[in-house]
Tab-separated table of C-alpha atoms in Angstrom:
chain	number	residue	atom	x	y	z
A	202	MET	CA	7.863	23.108	1.830
A	203	SER	CA	7.590	20.416	4.396
A	204	GLU	CA	9.530	21.107	7.809
A	205	GLN	CA	11.401	18.616	9.853
A	206	THR	CA	10.877	19.002	13.803
A	207	ASP	CA	12.611	16.610	16.078
A	208	GLY	CA	13.339	14.174	13.317
A	209	ALA	CA	9.558	14.180	11.900
A	210	VAL	CA	8.622	15.631	8.588
A	211	ARG	CA	5.729	18.020	9.052
A	212	LEU	CA	3.321	18.773	6.082
A	213	LYS	CA	1.734	22.156	5.569
A	214	VAL	CA	-1.656	21.586	4.363
A	215	VAL	CA	-4.618	23.827	3.017
A	216	VAL	CA	-8.123	22.525	3.701
A	217	ALA	CA	-10.562	23.521	0.928
A	218	ASP	CA	-14.476	23.183	1.253
A	219	ASP	CA	-17.084	25.788	0.882
A	220	GLN	CA	-19.230	24.480	3.812
A	221	ALA	CA	-17.888	25.815	6.996
A	222	ALA	CA	-19.320	22.872	8.915
A	223	VAL	CA	-17.167	20.405	6.844
A	224	ARG	CA	-14.279	22.649	6.623
A	225	GLU	CA	-13.610	23.665	10.224
A	226	PRO	CA	-13.890	20.272	11.801
A	227	LEU	CA	-11.686	18.513	9.191
A	228	ALA	CA	-8.873	21.263	9.796
A	229	ALA	CA	-9.289	20.493	13.414
A	230	VAL	CA	-9.092	16.843	13.005
A	231	LEU	CA	-6.191	16.888	10.807
A	232	GLY	CA	-4.504	19.418	13.015
A	233	LEU	CA	-4.299	16.650	15.677
A	234	ALA	CA	-1.893	14.570	13.511
A	235	GLY	CA	1.703	14.812	14.659
A	236	ASP	CA	2.993	15.513	11.185
A	237	ILE	CA	0.309	17.559	9.641
A	238	ASP	CA	0.013	21.582	9.980
A	239	VAL	CA	-3.131	23.107	8.731
A	240	VAL	CA	-1.979	26.406	7.373
A	241	ALA	CA	-5.170	27.642	5.934
A	242	ALA	CA	-8.794	26.859	5.395
A	243	ALA	CA	-10.374	28.110	2.004
A	244	ALA	CA	-13.849	28.289	0.958
A	245	ASP	CA	-13.264	28.385	-2.523
A	246	GLY	CA	-10.417	28.127	-5.395
A	247	ILE	CA	-9.334	31.930	-5.158
A	248	GLU	CA	-8.595	31.438	-1.272
A	249	VAL	CA	-6.753	28.215	-2.024
A	250	LEU	CA	-4.523	29.980	-4.667
A	251	ALA	CA	-4.039	32.991	-2.176
A	252	ALA	CA	-3.061	30.565	0.508
A	253	VAL	CA	-0.644	28.678	-1.746
A	254	ALA	CA	0.797	31.990	-2.836
A	255	ALA	CA	1.358	32.926	0.664
A	256	GLY	CA	2.998	29.418	1.383
A	257	PRO	CA	4.737	27.565	1.810
A	258	VAL	CA	2.264	24.559	1.195
A	259	ASP	CA	2.802	20.840	0.470
A	260	VAL	CA	-0.765	19.525	0.196
A	261	VAL	CA	-4.066	20.746	-0.746
A	262	LEU	CA	-7.089	18.765	0.426
A	263	MET	CA	-9.554	19.837	-2.387
A	264	ASP	CA	-13.423	19.777	-2.451
A	265	LEU	CA	-14.677	19.901	-5.947
A	266	ARG	CA	-17.943	21.825	-5.994
A	267	MET	CA	-16.897	25.261	-4.930
A	268	PRO	CA	-18.139	28.789	-5.823
A	269	VAL	CA	-16.172	31.472	-7.594
A	270	LEU	CA	-13.415	28.726	-8.951
A	271	ASP	CA	-14.257	25.248	-8.693
A	272	GLY	CA	-11.839	22.245	-7.393
A	273	ILE	CA	-10.965	21.187	-10.791
A	274	GLU	CA	-9.872	24.513	-12.291
A	275	THR	CA	-8.226	25.044	-9.064
A	276	THR	CA	-6.106	21.982	-9.329
A	277	ARG	CA	-5.315	22.585	-13.000
A	278	ARG	CA	-3.803	26.296	-11.773
A	279	LEU	CA	-1.842	24.715	-9.244
A	280	THR	CA	-0.535	21.958	-11.257
A	281	GLU	CA	0.706	24.740	-13.798
A	282	GLU	CA	1.773	27.460	-11.333
A	283	TYR	CA	2.872	25.277	-8.146
A	284	PRO	CA	3.731	21.985	-9.544
A	285	GLU	CA	5.378	21.285	-6.176
A	286	VAL	CA	2.215	21.389	-4.379
A	287	ALA	CA	0.187	18.109	-4.063
A	288	VAL	CA	-3.664	17.861	-4.433
A	289	VAL	CA	-5.850	15.385	-2.936
A	290	VAL	CA	-9.535	15.598	-3.807
A	291	LEU	CA	-12.212	14.943	-1.081
A	292	THR	CA	-15.580	15.085	-2.287
A	293	THR	CA	-18.947	13.702	-2.389
A	294	PHE	CA	-18.884	13.002	-6.028
A	295	ALA	CA	-17.319	9.771	-7.900
A	296	ASP	CA	-18.872	10.296	-11.285
A	297	ASP	CA	-16.745	9.696	-14.492
A	298	ASP	CA	-16.491	13.312	-15.245
A	299	SER	CA	-15.353	14.497	-11.946
A	300	ILE	CA	-12.814	11.587	-11.332
A	301	LEU	CA	-11.116	12.046	-14.806
A	302	GLY	CA	-11.496	15.934	-14.698
A	303	ALA	CA	-9.529	16.114	-11.243
A	304	LEU	CA	-6.951	13.412	-12.343
A	305	GLY	CA	-6.397	15.011	-15.726
A	306	ALA	CA	-6.122	18.470	-13.974
A	307	GLY	CA	-3.170	16.945	-11.971
A	308	ALA	CA	-4.752	15.504	-8.373
A	309	ARG	CA	-2.535	13.307	-7.074
A	310	GLY	CA	-5.294	11.506	-5.030
A	311	TYR	CA	-8.981	11.150	-4.906
A	312	LEU	CA	-11.301	10.178	-1.869
A	313	THR	CA	-15.102	10.269	-1.549
A	314	LYS	CA	-16.279	11.946	1.855
A	315	ASN	CA	-16.981	8.354	3.170
A	316	ALA	CA	-13.284	8.167	3.775
A	317	GLY	CA	-12.293	8.090	7.457
A	318	ARG	CA	-9.727	10.026	9.261
A	319	GLN	CA	-6.784	7.547	8.883
A	320	ASP	CA	-7.635	7.262	5.042
A	321	ILE	CA	-7.310	10.996	4.541
A	322	THR	CA	-4.313	11.435	6.608
A	323	ARG	CA	-2.555	8.543	4.923
A	324	ALA	CA	-3.523	9.919	1.596
A	325	ILE	CA	-1.937	13.550	2.670
A	326	ARG	CA	1.190	11.843	3.601
A	327	ALA	CA	1.284	9.822	0.401
A	328	ALA	CA	0.608	12.847	-1.763
A	329	GLY	CA	3.491	14.589	0.183
A	330	ALA	CA	5.738	11.875	-0.667
A	331	GLY	CA	4.913	12.185	-4.094
A	332	GLN	CA	2.425	8.831	-4.445
A	333	SER	CA	-0.744	8.640	-5.675
A	334	VAL	CA	-4.068	7.300	-3.723
A	335	LEU	CA	-7.347	6.357	-5.110
A	336	ASP	CA	-10.123	5.084	-2.689
A	337	ARG	CA	-11.495	1.646	-3.807
A	338	GLU	CA	-14.874	3.155	-5.132
A	339	VAL	CA	-12.728	5.446	-7.422
A	340	GLN	CA	-10.418	2.754	-8.540
A	341	ASN	CA	-13.374	0.617	-9.394
A	342	ARG	CA	-15.069	3.296	-11.305
A	343	LEU	CA	-12.082	4.013	-13.349
A	344	LEU	CA	-11.404	0.337	-14.018
A	345	ALA	CA	-15.118	0.013	-15.122
A	346	THR	CA	-14.762	3.067	-17.396
A	347	ALA	CA	-11.507	2.101	-18.908
A	348	ARG	CA	-13.001	-1.408	-19.522
A	349	THR	CA	-15.810	0.126	-21.317
A	350	ARG	CA	-13.690	2.588	-23.438
A	351	ALA	CA	-11.145	-0.501	-24.398
A	352	ALA	CA	-14.415	-2.286	-25.598
A	353	ALA	CA	-15.757	0.201	-27.750
A	354	PRO	CA	-13.151	2.720	-28.814
A	355	ALA	CA	-14.189	6.218	-30.360
A	356	PRO	CA	-14.389	6.205	-34.107
A	357	GLY	CA	-10.983	6.079	-35.605
A	358	GLU	CA	-9.342	5.139	-32.345
A	359	ALA	CA	-7.688	1.797	-32.265
A	360	ALA	CA	-8.970	-0.438	-29.631
A	361	ARG	CA	-5.434	-1.862	-28.912
A	362	GLN	CA	-2.779	0.443	-28.030
A	363	PRO	CA	0.531	-1.448	-28.336
A	364	LEU	CA	3.211	-0.999	-25.728
A	365	PRO	CA	6.804	-0.013	-26.457
A	366	ASP	CA	9.259	-2.967	-27.293
A	367	ASP	CA	11.613	-1.797	-24.753
A	368	LEU	CA	9.552	-2.135	-21.702
A	369	THR	CA	11.056	-4.964	-19.436
A	370	PRO	CA	9.183	-7.985	-18.277
A	371	ARG	CA	9.007	-6.383	-14.811
A	372	GLU	CA	7.550	-3.186	-16.186
A	373	ARG	CA	4.937	-4.954	-18.050
A	374	GLU	CA	4.104	-6.853	-14.651
A	375	VAL	CA	3.805	-3.386	-13.132
A	376	LEU	CA	1.593	-1.920	-15.530
A	377	ALA	CA	-0.791	-4.917	-15.615
A	378	LEU	CA	-1.085	-4.555	-11.615
A	379	ILE	CA	-1.895	-0.974	-12.164
A	380	GLY	CA	-4.650	-1.893	-14.629
A	381	GLN	CA	-5.867	-4.132	-11.788
A	382	GLY	CA	-6.458	-1.198	-9.533
A	383	LEU	CA	-3.273	-2.094	-7.169
A	384	SER	CA	-1.603	0.784	-5.212
A	385	ASN	CA	2.087	0.928	-5.017
A	386	ARG	CA	2.056	-0.831	-1.801
A	387	GLY	CA	-0.039	-3.565	-3.360
A	388	ILE	CA	2.155	-4.232	-6.126
A	389	ALA	CA	5.254	-4.163	-3.879
A	390	GLU	CA	3.521	-7.029	-1.978
A	391	LYS	CA	2.427	-8.945	-4.847
A	392	LEU	CA	5.835	-8.929	-6.631
A	393	PHE	CA	7.894	-9.127	-3.277
A	394	ILE	CA	9.884	-5.829	-3.845
A	395	SER	CA	9.991	-2.721	-2.195
A	396	GLU	CA	7.509	0.232	-2.694
A	397	ALA	CA	10.762	2.364	-4.014
A	398	THR	CA	11.471	-0.208	-6.579
A	399	VAL	CA	8.005	-0.254	-7.492
A	400	LYS	CA	7.896	3.746	-7.956
A	401	THR	CA	11.249	3.327	-10.048
A	402	HIS	CA	9.491	0.847	-12.435
A	403	ILE	CA	6.413	3.165	-12.529
A	404	ASN	CA	8.603	6.159	-13.307
A	405	ASN	CA	10.428	4.131	-16.181
A	406	LEU	CA	7.570	2.811	-17.770
A	407	PHE	CA	5.516	6.083	-17.851
A	408	ALA	CA	8.444	7.822	-19.539
A	409	LYS	CA	8.981	4.714	-22.040
A	410	ALA	CA	5.182	4.474	-22.873
A	411	HIS	CA	4.413	8.197	-22.491
A	412	ILE	CA	1.911	7.620	-19.903
A	413	ARG	CA	0.683	10.871	-18.261
A	414	ASP	CA	-0.575	9.513	-14.728
A	415	ARG	CA	-1.998	6.466	-13.236
A	416	ALA	CA	-5.532	6.950	-14.795
A	417	ASP	CA	-3.949	6.969	-18.246
A	418	ALA	CA	-1.810	3.900	-17.173
A	419	VAL	CA	-5.068	2.127	-16.291
A	420	ARG	CA	-6.554	2.933	-19.727
A	421	ARG	CA	-3.061	1.679	-21.519
A	422	ALA	CA	-2.996	-1.645	-19.286
A	423	LEU	CA	-6.662	-2.426	-20.358
A	424	GLY	CA	-6.312	-1.087	-23.923
A	425	ALA	CA	-3.011	-2.702	-24.836
A	426	GLY	CA	-4.325	-6.179	-24.443
A	427	PRO	CA	-2.460	-9.500	-24.073
A	428	ASP	CA	1.170	-9.344	-25.748
């Protein structure tokens, strides 16, 4: 659980990477942020689960390729056992299997190791606030994959997934903008509304259309086609 000191919310973070040369400097850099406390550094998924069990933890910054228990399976277990803990993936891999596997397991953010310190801290803060952050390379990859799958559905799968009739015009606008790869902030700026209002619309349309996560929303936006 995040703590509040002198009016500032401090996020408790676990850094997970099997390479000490990556893990330790990253933990040190994040520790310089005024609102982030690195409470543990883990070399594999078992160590991550132990750190979260010892808690409290708000966010895990997760590498994917780790020994003993990899990042995707660790994320899946965290999502099932500690749903209040957000996972942000930080990895060198941006292939379809890695991205969809991590997001499907419940990761709230996905960054490649090209991300700078500010990008990483911003993603951690967003995840701690219940928001999702995907870096542009990952967004572009998701969009390309979704377009390909929408254009060539699997046998027996409809190319077009109709949206519920009770979606409001604004909810349809928001879904379309998600399909274009916009973040909550980008949608808010595009529609001249607050990020809180965007989040409300997203929660409503996810519930109505039975959308699981942002990756699923991208697929639905592209697969639904024009009304």
